[in-house]
Coordinates of C-alpha atoms in Angstrom, one line a residue:
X20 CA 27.7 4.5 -1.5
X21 CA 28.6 3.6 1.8
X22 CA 26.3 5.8 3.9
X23 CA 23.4 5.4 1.5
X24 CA 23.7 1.6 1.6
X25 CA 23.9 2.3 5.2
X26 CA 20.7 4.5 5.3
X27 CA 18.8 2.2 3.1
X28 CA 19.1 -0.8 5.5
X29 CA 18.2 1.4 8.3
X30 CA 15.5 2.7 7.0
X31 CA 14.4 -0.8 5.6
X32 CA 14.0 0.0 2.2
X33 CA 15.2 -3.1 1.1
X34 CA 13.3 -5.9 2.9
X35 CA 15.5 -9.2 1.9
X36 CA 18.4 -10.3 4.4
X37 CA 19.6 -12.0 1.0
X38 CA 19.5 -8.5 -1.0
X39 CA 20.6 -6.6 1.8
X40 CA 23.7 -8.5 2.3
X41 CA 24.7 -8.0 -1.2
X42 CA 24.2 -4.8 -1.1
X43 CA 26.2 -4.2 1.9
X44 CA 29.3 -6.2 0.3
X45 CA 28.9 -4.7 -2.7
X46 CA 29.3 -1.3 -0.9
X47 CA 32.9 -1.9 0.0
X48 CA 33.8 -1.2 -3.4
X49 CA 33.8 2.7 -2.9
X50 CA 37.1 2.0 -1.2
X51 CA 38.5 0.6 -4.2
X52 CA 38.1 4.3 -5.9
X53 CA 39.8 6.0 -2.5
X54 CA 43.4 7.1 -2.9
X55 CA 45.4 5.5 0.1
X56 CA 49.1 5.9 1.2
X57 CA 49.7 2.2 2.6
X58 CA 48.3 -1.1 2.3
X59 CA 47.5 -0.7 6.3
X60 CA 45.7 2.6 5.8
X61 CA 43.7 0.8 3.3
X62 CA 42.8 -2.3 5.4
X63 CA 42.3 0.1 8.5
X64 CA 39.4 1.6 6.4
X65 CA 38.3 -1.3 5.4
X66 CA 37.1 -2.2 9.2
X67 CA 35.9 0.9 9.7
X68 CA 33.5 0.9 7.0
X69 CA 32.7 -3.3 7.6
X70 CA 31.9 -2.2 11.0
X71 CA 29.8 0.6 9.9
X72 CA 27.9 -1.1 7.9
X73 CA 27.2 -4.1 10.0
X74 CA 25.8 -1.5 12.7
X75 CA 23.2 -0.5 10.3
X76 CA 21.5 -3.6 11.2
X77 CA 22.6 -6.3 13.9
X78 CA 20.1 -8.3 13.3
X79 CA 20.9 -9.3 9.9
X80 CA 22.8 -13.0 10.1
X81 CA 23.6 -12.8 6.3
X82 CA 24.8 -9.5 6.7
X83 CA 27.1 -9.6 9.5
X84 CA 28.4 -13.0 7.6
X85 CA 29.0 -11.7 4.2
X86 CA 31.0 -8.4 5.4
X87 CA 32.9 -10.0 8.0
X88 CA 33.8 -12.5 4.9
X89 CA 35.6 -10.0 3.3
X90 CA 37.2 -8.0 5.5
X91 CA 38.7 -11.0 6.9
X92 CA 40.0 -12.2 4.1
X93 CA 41.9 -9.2 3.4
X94 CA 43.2 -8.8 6.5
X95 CA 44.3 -12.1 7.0
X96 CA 46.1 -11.8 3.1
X97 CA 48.0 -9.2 5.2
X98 CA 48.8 -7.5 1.7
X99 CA 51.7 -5.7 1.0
X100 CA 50.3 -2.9 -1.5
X101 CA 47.2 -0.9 -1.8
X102 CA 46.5 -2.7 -5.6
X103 CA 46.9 -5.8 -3.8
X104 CA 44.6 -5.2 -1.1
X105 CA 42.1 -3.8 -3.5
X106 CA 42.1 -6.6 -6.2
X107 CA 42.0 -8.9 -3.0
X108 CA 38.8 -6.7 -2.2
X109 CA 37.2 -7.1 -5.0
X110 CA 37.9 -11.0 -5.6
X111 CA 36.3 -11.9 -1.9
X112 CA 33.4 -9.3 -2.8
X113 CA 32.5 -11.2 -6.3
X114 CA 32.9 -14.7 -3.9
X115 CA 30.9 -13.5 -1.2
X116 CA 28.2 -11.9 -3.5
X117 CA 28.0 -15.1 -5.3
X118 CA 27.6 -17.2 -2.4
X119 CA 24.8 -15.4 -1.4
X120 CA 23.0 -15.7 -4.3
X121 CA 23.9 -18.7 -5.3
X122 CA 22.8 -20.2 -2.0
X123 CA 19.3 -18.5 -2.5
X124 CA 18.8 -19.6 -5.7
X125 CA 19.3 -23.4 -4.1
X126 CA 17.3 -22.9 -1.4
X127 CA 14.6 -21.9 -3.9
X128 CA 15.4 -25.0 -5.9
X129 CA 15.3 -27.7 -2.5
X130 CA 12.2 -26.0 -1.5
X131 CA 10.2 -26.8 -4.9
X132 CA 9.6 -30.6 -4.5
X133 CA 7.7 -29.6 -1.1
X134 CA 5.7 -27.0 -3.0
X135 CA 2.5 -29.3 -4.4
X136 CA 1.0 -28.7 -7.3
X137 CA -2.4 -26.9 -6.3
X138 CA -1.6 -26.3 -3.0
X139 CA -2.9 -23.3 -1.1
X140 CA -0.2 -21.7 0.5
X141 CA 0.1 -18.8 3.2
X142 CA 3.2 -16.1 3.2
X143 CA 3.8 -13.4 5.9
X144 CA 6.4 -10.6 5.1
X145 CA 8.7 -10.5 1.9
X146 CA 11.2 -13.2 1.0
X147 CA 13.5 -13.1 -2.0
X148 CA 13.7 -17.4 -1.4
X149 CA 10.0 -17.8 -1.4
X150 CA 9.6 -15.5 -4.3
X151 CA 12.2 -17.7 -5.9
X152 CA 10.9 -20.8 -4.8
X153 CA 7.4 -20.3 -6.1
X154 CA 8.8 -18.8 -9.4
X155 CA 11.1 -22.7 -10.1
X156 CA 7.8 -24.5 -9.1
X157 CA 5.4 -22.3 -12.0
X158 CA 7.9 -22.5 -14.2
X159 CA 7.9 -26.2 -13.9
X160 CA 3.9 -26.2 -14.5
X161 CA 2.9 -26.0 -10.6
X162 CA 0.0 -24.0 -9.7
X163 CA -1.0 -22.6 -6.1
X164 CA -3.0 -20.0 -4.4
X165 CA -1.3 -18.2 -1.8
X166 CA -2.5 -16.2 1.1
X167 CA -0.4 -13.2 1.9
X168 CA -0.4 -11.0 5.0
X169 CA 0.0 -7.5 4.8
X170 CA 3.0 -7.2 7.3
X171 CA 1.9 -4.0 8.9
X172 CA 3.0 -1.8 10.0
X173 CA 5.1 -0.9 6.7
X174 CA 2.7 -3.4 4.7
X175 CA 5.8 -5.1 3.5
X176 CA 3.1 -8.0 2.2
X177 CA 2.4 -5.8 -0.4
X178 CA 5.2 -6.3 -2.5
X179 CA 4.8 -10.1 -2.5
X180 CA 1.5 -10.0 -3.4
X181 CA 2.5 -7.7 -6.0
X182 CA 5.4 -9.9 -7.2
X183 CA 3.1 -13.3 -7.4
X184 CA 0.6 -12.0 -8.9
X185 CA 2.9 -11.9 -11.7
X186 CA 3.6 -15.2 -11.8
X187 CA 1.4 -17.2 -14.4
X188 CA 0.1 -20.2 -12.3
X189 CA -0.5 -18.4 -9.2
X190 CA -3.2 -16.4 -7.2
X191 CA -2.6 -14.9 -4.9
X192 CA -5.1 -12.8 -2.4
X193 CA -3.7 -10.2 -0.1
X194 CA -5.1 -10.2 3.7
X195 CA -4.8 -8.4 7.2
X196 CA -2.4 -10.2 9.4
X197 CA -5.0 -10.5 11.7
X198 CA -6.9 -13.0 9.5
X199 CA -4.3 -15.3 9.4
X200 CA -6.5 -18.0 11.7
X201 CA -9.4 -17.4 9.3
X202 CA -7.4 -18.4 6.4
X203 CA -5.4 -20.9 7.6
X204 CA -7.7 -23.4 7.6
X205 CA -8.0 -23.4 4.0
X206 CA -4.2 -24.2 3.7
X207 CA -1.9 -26.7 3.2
X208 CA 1.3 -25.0 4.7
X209 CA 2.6 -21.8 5.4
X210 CA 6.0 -21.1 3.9
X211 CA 8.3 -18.2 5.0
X212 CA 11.6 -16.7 4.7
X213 CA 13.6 -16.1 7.6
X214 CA 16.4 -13.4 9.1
X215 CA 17.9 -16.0 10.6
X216 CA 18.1 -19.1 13.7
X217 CA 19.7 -19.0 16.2
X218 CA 20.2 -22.3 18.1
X219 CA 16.8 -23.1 18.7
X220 CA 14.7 -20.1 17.8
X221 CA 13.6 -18.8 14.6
X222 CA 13.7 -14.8 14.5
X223 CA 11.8 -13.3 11.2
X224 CA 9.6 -10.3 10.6
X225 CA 7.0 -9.5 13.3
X226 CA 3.8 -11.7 12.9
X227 CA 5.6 -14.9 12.3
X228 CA 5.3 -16.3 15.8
X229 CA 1.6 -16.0 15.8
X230 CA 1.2 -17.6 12.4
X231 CA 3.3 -20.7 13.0
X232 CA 1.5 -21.0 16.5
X233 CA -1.6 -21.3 14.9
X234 CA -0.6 -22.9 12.1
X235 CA 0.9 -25.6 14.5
X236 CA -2.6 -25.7 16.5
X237 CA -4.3 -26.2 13.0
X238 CA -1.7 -29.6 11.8
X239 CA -0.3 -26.7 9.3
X240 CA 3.1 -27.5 8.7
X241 CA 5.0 -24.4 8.5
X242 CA 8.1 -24.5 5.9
X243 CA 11.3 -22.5 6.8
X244 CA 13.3 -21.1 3.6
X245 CA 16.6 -19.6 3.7
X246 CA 20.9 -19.7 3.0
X247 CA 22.4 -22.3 5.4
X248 CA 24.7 -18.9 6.5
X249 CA 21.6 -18.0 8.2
X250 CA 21.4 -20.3 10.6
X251 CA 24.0 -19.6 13.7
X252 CA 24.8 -21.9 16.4
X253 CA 27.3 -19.3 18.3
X254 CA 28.9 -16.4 18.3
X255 CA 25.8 -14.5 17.5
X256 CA 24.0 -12.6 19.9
X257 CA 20.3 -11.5 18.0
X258 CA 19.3 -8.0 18.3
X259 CA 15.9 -7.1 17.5
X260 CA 15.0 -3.5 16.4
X261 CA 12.5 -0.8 17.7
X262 CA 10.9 1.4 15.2
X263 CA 9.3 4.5 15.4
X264 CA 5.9 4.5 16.4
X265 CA 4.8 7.1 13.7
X266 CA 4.5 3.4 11.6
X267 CA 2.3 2.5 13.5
X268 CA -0.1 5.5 14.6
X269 CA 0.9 8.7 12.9
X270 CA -0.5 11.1 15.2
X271 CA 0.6 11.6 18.3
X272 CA 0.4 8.9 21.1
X273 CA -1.2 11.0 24.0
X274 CA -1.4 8.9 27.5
X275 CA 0.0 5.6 26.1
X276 CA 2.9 4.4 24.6
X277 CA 3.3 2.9 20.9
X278 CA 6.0 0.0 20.8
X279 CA 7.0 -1.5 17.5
X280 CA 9.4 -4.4 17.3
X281 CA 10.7 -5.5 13.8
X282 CA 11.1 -9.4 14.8
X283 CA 10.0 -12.2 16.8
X284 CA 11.1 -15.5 17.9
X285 CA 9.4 -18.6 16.7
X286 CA 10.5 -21.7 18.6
X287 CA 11.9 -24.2 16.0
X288 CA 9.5 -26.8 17.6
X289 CA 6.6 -25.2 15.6
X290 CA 8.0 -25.6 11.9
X291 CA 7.7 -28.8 10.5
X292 CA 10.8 -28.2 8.0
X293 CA 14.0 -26.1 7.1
X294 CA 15.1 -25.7 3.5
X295 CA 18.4 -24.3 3.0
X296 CA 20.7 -24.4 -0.1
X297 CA 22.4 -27.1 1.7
X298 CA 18.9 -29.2 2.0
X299 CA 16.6 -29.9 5.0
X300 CA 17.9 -29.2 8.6
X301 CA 17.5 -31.0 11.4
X302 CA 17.5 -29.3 14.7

């Protein structure tokens, strides 16, 4: 379970920080069904396979959080038995777990009083939040068409577009990411997910800088959503990812080279809010 979870969030199949952390917690419980001599053999693999999986992905605030959560608080327990150190396991997993999804489904719910009713909205990229978010306001009878990029190069927009247009109360219309200018002058804010901030500087999918510059340039206010555990003021160093170029050109690059970054960095200075589960932050 470990090294699939580990080649899942390498290979990006799962596209949500929120989801990924989750399932990168949830992980650590194939240790719980490993036979070990002593409580310290026990912990020891527990590090191992924390650090393991927070390799797959650096980049991943929420991820990095949530396994460093539990691992720490078994070590710190400094249990005496292996049962003890694998009830402790599970406890913190079930807490961290619910933290996480807790905080997104809060997040969701601060974000829907700056969702108007009838608003035309733009998305970029997949977030579990904004999903969330837009699914509170319909259910609450609010209605909104919503713009959403493709996210090339593994046209991650897609799914969103996918998942709202199975929400009664909105349409939603699927576009190239380099339409976003065209578009956004028919909008009355973008709203986004994010990976995470750090100090000053938003990073999220590829594509969001150029939106939220432009959005800025057009008086669009760009809304932020995300857990407050994403946001990191130190002890956090953000490492952004190179893919293969094959995502972006599949035949080979002859006489030029194909560079494909996962992320960018959006200065905070160009969103007009930050919705977190703990309510709007101020930077």
């Amino acid at each position: 379970m470990i090294d699939e979870t580990v080649e899942e969030i390498q290979e990006m199949q799962t596209h949500s920080s929120s989801v990924v952390a989750v399932n990168a917690t949830r992980a650590l419980e194939e240790l719980l069904d490993r036979e070990f001599a002593t409580a310290e053999e026990y912990v020891r693999a527990l590090e191992r396979n924390g650090s393991v999986l927070r390799r797959a992905n650096p980049s991943h605030a929420s991820l990095q959080n949530a396994v460093r959560q539990v691992v720490a608080a078994v070590t710190e327990a400094d249990p005496e038995t292996v049962t003890e150190a694998k009830i402790l396991t599970q406890e913190e997993i079930d807490a961290v777990v619910s933290r996480v999804e807790s905080a997104k489904e809060r997040a969701a719910e601060n974000a829907v009083s700056r969702l108007d009713d009838g608003a035309t909205l733009l998305t970029h990229d997949y977030s579990s939040t904004v999903i969330e978010a837009l699914e509170q306001a319909t259910d609450a009878g609010k209605t909104f068409d919503v713009y959403v990029t493709e996210a090339r190069p593994r046209y991650i927009g897609r799914k969103t577009a996918r998942r709202l247009a199975d929400l009664d109360g909105v349409e939603a219309t699927l576009i190239a990411d380099s339409a976003n200018g065209y578009y956004l002058e028919e909008c009355d804010r973008v709203v986004v997910g994010m990976d995470c901030i750090v100090e000053d500087t938003l990073y999220n999918r590829v594509g969001t800088f150029p939106i939220a510059a432009t959005a800025n340039e057009l008086d669009v206010p760009v809304t932020v959503l995300g857990s407050a555990s994403k946001i990191v003021s130190e002890g956090f160093v953000f490492e952004n990812e190179f893919r293969s170029g094959s995502e972006v050109m599949p035949e080979p690059a002859e006489g030029f080279d194909v560079e494909n970054p996962t992320y960018d960095a959006t200065p905070v200075a160009l969103l007009e809010s930050v919705i977190t589960d703990e309510g709007r932050e101020t930077f």
